[in-house]
mmCIF file of C-alpha atoms in Angstrom:
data_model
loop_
_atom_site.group_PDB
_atom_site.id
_atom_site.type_symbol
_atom_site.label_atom_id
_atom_site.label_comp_id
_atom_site.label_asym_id
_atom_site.label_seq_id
_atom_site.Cartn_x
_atom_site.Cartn_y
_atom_site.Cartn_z
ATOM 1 C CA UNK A 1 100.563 132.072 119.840
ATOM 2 C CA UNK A 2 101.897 128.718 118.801
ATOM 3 C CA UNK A 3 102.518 126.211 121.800
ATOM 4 C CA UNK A 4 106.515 125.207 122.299
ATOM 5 C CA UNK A 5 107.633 122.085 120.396
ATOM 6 C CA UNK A 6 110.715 120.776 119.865
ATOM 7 C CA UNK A 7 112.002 120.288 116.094
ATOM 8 C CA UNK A 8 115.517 118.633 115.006
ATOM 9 C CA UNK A 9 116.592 119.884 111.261
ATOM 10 C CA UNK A 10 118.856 117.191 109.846
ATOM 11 C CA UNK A 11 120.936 119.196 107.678
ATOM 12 C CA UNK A 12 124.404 120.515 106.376
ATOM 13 C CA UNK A 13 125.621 123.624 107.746
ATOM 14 C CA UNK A 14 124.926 126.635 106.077
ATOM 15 C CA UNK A 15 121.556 124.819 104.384
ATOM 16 C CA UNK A 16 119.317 126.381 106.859
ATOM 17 C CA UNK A 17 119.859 129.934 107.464
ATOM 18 C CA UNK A 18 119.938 131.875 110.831
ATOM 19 C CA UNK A 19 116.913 134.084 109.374
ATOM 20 C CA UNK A 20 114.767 130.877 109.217
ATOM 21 C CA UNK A 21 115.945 128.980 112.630
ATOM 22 C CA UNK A 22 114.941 132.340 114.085
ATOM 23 C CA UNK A 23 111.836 132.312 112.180
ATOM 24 C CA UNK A 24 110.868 128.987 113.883
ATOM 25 C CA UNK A 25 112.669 130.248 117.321
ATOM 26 C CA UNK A 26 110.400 133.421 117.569
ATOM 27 C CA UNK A 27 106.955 131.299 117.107
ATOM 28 C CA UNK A 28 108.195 129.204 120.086
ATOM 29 C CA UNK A 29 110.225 126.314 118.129
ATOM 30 C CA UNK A 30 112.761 124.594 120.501
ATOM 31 C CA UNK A 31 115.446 124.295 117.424
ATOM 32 C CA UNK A 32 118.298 121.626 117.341
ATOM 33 C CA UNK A 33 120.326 121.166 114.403
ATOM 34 C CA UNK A 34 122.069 117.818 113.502
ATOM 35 C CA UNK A 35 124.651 116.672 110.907
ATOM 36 C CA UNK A 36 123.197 114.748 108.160
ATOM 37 C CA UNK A 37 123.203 111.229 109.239
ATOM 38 C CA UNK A 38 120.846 109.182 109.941
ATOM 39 C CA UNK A 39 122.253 107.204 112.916
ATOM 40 C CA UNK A 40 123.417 110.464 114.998
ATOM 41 C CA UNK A 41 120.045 111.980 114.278
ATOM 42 C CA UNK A 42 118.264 108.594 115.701
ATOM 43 C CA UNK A 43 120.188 108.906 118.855
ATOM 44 C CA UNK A 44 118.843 112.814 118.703
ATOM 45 C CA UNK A 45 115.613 111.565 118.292
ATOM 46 C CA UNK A 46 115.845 108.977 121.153
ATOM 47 C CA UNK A 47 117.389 111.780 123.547
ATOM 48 C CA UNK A 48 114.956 115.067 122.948
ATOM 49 C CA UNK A 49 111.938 113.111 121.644
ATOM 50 C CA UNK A 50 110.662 116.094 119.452
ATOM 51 C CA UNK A 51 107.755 117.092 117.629
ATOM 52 C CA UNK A 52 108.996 117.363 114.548
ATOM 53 C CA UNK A 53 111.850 115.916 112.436
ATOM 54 C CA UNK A 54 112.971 117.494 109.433
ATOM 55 C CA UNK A 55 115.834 115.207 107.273
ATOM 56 C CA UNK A 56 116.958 114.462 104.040
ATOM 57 C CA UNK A 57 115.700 111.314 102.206
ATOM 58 C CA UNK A 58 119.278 110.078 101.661
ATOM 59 C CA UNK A 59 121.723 110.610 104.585
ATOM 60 C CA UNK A 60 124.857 108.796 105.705
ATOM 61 C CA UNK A 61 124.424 106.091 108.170
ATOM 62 C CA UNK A 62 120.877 105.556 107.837
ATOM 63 C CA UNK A 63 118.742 106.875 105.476
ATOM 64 C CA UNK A 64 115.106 108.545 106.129
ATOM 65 C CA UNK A 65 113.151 105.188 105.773
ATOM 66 C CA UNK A 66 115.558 103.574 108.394
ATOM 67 C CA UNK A 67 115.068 106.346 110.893
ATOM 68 C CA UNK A 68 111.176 106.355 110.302
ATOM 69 C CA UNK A 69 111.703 101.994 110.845
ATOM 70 C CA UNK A 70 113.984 102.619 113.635
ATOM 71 C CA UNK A 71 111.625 104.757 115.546
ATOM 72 C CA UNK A 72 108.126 102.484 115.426
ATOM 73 C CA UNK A 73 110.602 99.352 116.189
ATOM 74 C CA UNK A 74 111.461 100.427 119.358
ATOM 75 C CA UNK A 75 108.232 102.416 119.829
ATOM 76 C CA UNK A 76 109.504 106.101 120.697
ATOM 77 C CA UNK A 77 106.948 108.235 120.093
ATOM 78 C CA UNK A 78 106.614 109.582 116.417
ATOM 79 C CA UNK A 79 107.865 112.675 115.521
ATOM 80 C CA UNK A 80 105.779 114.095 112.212
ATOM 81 C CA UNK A 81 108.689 113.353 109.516
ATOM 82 C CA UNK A 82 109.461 115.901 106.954
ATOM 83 C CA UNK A 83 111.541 114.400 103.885
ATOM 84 C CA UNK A 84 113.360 116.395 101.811
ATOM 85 C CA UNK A 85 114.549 114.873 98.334
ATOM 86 C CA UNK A 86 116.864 116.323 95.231
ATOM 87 C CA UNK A 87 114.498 114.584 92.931
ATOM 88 C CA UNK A 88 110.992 112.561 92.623
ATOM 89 C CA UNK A 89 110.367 109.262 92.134
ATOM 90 C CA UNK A 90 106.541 107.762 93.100
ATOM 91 C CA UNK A 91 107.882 104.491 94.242
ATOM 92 C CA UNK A 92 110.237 105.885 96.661
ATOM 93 C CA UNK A 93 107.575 108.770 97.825
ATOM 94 C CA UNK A 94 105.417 106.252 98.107
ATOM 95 C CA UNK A 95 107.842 103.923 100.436
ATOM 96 C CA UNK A 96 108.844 107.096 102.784
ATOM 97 C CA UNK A 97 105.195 108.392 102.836
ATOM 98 C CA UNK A 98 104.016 104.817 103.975
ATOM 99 C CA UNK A 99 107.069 104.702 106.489
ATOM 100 C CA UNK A 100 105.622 107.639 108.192
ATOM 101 C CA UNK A 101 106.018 110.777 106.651
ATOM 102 C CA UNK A 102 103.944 113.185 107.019
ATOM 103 C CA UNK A 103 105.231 115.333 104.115
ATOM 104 C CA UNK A 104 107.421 115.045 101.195
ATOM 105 C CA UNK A 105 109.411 117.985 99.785
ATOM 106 C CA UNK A 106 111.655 117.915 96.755
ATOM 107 C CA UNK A 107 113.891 120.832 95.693
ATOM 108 C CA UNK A 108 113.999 123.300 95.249
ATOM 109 C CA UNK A 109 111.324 124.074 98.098
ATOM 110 C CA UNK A 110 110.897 127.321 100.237
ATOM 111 C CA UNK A 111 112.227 126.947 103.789
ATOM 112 C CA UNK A 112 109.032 129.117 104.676
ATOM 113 C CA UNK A 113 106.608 126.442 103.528
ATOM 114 C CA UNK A 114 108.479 123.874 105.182
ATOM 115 C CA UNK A 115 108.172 126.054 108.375
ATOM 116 C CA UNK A 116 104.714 126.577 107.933
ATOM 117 C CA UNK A 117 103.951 122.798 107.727
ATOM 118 C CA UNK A 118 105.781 121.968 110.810
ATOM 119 C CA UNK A 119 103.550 124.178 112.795
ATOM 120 C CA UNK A 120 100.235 123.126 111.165
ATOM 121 C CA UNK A 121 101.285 119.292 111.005
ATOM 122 C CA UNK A 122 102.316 119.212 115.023
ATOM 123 C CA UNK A 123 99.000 121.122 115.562
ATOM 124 C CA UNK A 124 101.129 123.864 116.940
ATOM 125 C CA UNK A 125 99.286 126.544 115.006
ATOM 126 C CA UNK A 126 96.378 126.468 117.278
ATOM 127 C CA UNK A 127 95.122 123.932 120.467
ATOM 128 C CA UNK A 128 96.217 120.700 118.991
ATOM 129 C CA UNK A 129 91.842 119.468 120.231
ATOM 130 C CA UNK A 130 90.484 123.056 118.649
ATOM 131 C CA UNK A 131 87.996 123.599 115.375
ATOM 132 C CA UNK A 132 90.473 123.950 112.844
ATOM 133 C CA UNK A 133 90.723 126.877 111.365
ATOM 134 C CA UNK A 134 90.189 126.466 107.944
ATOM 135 C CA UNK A 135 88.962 123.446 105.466
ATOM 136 C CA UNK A 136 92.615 123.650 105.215
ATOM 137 C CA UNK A 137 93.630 123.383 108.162
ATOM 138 C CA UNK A 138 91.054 120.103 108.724
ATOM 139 C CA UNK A 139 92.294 118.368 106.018
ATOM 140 C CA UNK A 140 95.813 118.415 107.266
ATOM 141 C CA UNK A 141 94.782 116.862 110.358
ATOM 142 C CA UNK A 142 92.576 113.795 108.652
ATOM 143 C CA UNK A 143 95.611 113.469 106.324
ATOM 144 C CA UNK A 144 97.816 113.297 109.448
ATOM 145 C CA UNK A 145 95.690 110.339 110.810
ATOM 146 C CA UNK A 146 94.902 108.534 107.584
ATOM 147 C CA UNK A 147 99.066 108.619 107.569
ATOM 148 C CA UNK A 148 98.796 107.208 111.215
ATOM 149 C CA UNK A 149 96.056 104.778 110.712
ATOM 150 C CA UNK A 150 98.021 103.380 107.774
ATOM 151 C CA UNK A 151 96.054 104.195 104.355
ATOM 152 C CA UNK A 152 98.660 104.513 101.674
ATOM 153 C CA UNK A 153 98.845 107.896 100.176
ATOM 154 C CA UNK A 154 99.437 106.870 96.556
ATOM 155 C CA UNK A 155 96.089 104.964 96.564
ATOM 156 C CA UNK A 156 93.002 106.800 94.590
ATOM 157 C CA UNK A 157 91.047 105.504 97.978
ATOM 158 C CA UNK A 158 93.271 107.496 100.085
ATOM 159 C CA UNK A 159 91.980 110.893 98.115
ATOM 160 C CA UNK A 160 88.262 109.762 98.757
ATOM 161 C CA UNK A 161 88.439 108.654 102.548
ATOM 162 C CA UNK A 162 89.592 112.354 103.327
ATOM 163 C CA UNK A 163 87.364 114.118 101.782
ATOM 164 C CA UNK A 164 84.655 111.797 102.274
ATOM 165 C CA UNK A 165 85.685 112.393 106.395
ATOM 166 C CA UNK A 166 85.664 116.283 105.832
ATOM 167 C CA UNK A 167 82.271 115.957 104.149
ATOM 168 C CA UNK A 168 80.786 113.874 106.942
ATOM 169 C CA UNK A 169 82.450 116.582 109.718
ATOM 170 C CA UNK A 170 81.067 119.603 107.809
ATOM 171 C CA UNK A 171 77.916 117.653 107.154
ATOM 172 C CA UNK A 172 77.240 114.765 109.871
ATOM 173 C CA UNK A 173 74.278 113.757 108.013
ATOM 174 C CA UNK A 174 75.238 112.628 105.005
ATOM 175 C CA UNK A 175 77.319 109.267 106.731
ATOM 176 C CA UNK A 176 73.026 108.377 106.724
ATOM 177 C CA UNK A 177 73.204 108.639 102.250
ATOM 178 C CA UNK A 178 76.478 107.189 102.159
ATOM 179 C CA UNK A 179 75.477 105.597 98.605
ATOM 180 C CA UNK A 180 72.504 108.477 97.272
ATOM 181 C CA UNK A 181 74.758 111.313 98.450
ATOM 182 C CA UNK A 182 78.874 111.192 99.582
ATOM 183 C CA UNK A 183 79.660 108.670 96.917
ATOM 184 C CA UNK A 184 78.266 110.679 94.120
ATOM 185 C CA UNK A 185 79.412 114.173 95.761
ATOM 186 C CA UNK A 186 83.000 112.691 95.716
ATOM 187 C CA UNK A 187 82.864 111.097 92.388
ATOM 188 C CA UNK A 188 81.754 114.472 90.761
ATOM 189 C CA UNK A 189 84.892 116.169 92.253
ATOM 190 C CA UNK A 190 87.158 113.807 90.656
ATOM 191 C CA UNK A 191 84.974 112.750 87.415
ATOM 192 C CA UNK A 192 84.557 109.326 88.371
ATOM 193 C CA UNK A 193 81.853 107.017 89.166
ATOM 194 C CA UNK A 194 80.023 106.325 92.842
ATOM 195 C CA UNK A 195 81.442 102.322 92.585
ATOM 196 C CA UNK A 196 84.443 103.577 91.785
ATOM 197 C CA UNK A 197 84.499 105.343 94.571
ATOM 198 C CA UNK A 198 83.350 103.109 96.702
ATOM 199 C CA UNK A 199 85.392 99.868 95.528
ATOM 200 C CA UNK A 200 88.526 102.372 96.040
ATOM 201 C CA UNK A 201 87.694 103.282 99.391
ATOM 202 C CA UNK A 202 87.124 99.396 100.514
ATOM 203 C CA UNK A 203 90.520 98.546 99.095
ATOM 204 C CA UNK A 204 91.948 101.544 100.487
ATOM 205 C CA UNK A 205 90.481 100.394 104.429
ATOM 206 C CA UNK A 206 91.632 96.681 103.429
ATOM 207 C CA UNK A 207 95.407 97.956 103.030
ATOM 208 C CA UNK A 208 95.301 99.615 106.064
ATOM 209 C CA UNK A 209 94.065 96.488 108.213
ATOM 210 C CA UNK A 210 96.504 94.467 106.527
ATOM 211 C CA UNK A 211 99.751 96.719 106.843
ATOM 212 C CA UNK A 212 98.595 99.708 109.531
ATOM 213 C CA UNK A 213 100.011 100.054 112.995
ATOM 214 C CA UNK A 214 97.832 97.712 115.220
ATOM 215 C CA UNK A 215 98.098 99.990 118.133
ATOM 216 C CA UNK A 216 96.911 103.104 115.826
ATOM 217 C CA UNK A 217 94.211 100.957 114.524
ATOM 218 C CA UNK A 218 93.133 99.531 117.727
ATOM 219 C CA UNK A 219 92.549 102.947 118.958
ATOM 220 C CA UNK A 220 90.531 104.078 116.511
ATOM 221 C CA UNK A 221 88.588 101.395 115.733
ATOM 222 C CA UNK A 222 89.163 98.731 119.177
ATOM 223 C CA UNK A 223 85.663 97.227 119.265
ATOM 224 C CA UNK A 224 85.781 95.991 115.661
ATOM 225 C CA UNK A 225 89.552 94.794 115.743
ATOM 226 C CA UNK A 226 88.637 92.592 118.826
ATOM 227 C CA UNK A 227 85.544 90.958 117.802
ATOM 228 C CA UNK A 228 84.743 89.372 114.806
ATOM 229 C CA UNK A 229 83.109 91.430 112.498
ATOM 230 C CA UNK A 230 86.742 91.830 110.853
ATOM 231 C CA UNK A 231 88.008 95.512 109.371
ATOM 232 C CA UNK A 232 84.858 98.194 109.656
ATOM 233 C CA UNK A 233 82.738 98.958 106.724
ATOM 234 C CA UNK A 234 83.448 102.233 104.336
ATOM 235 C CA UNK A 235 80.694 104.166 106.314
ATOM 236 C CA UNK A 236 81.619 102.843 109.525
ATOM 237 C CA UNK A 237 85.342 103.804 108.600
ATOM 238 C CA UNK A 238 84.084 107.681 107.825
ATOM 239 C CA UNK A 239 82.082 107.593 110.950
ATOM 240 C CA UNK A 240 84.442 106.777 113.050
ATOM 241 C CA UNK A 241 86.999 109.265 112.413
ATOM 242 C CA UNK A 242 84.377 111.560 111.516
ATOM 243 C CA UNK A 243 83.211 111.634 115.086
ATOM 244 C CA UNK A 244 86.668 111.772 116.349
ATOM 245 C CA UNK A 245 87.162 115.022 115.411
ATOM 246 C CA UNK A 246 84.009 116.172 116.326
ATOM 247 C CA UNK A 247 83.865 115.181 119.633
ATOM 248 C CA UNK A 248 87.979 116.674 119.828
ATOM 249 C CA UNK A 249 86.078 119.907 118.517
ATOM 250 C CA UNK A 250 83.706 119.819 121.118
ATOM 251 C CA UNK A 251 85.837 119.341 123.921
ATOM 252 C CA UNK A 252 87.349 122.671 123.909
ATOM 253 C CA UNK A 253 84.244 124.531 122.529
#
């Protein structure tokens, strides 16, 4: 049984059917629905502080990349964002994506998948501290922190930090053959080269210090942001979150 969150669905009436607000209702969604713009749904958001937001990349008032700015300015707590957009366009993705989204739709999409990440991207599909799952299921939660740490998603080094953390969780003893054995393992998956992979990942780690949330950063990685050893190194980096998890994992086993 999925644990009770709150969702707001910024839309048009009519655009989300009473079949699929009842589909979220029954798996114990607390559903509000809003009028698409962006300034009433940012007083929504300041009012019910939900789980989940899901809103159009263009709305009246303020559009999706205000709200998302809006929200970490006056630090209410963050909502995973679900943007919806009429058409693609990598710049833009990769503007709302770095704003905070957690996912990026563009139509037409099915109203069932966008159900089905709500519930896995909250955690609401099972304890939000349990095993995941499914390799699935784990990479949607290391995607949801790289998000919150502040890697950009558009970045090749983004790609190799996640699966380079899901291959030190499944295996904690490779992060000791960082170079002889993740490197290589990742670079075979996407026919590249180890230094590639590496050099990507560094740059990847650099954006975040430079442009991530300090207060998401500092809880991940406190000791090293207040000392002077600078931003961690890329096995320190996988380590880190690595262990995260595991320990989160452990806690309820």
């Amino acid at each position: 049984m999925e644990k009770q969150i709150k969702v707001i669905i910024c839309a048009d009436d009519g655009e989300w059917s009473r079949e699929h607000i009842d589909a979220l209702a029954s798996r114990g969604a607390q559903v509000m629905i809003t009028g698409r713009n962006g300034t009433t749904l940012l007083s929504k958001i300041r009012e019910e502080k939900p789980d989940a937001v899901v809103m159009e990349l263009f709305m009246a008032g303020l559009d999706s990349l205000g709200v998302m700015h809006a929200v970490k300015a006056e630090g209410l707590p963050r909502p995973v964002f679900i943007v919806t957009a009429s058409y693609s366009a990598p710049t833009l993705e990769r503007q709302v994506m770095e704003a905070g989204a957690s996912y990026y739709a563009i139509q037409p999409y099915s109203k069932n998948e966008i159900i089905e990440r709500i519930f896995a991207l909250t955690g609401a599909t099972h304890h939000a501290n349990s095993l995941p799952a499914s390799r699935s299921d784990l990479r949607i939660q290391v995607t949801e922190i790289l998000h919150q740490i502040g890697v950009p998603a558009h970045i090749k080094g983004y790609h190799y930090l996640r699966d380079s953390i899901i291959m030190a969780i499944e295996e904690p003893e490779i992060i000791n053959a960082v170079t002889k054995q993740l490197y290589p393992s990742v670079a075979k998956q996407y026919e590249t080269t180890s230094s590639r992979v590496e050099r990507a990942i560094r740059h990847a780690i650099e954006v975040a210090w430079d442009r991530g949330d300090v207060d998401v950063l500092n809880s991940y990685f406190g000791y090293t942001i207040h000392n002077t050893r600078g931003k961690p190194t890329n096995s320190e980096f996988i380590a880190m979150i690595s262990d995260k998890l595991c320990l989160q994992m452990e806690n309820v086993s």
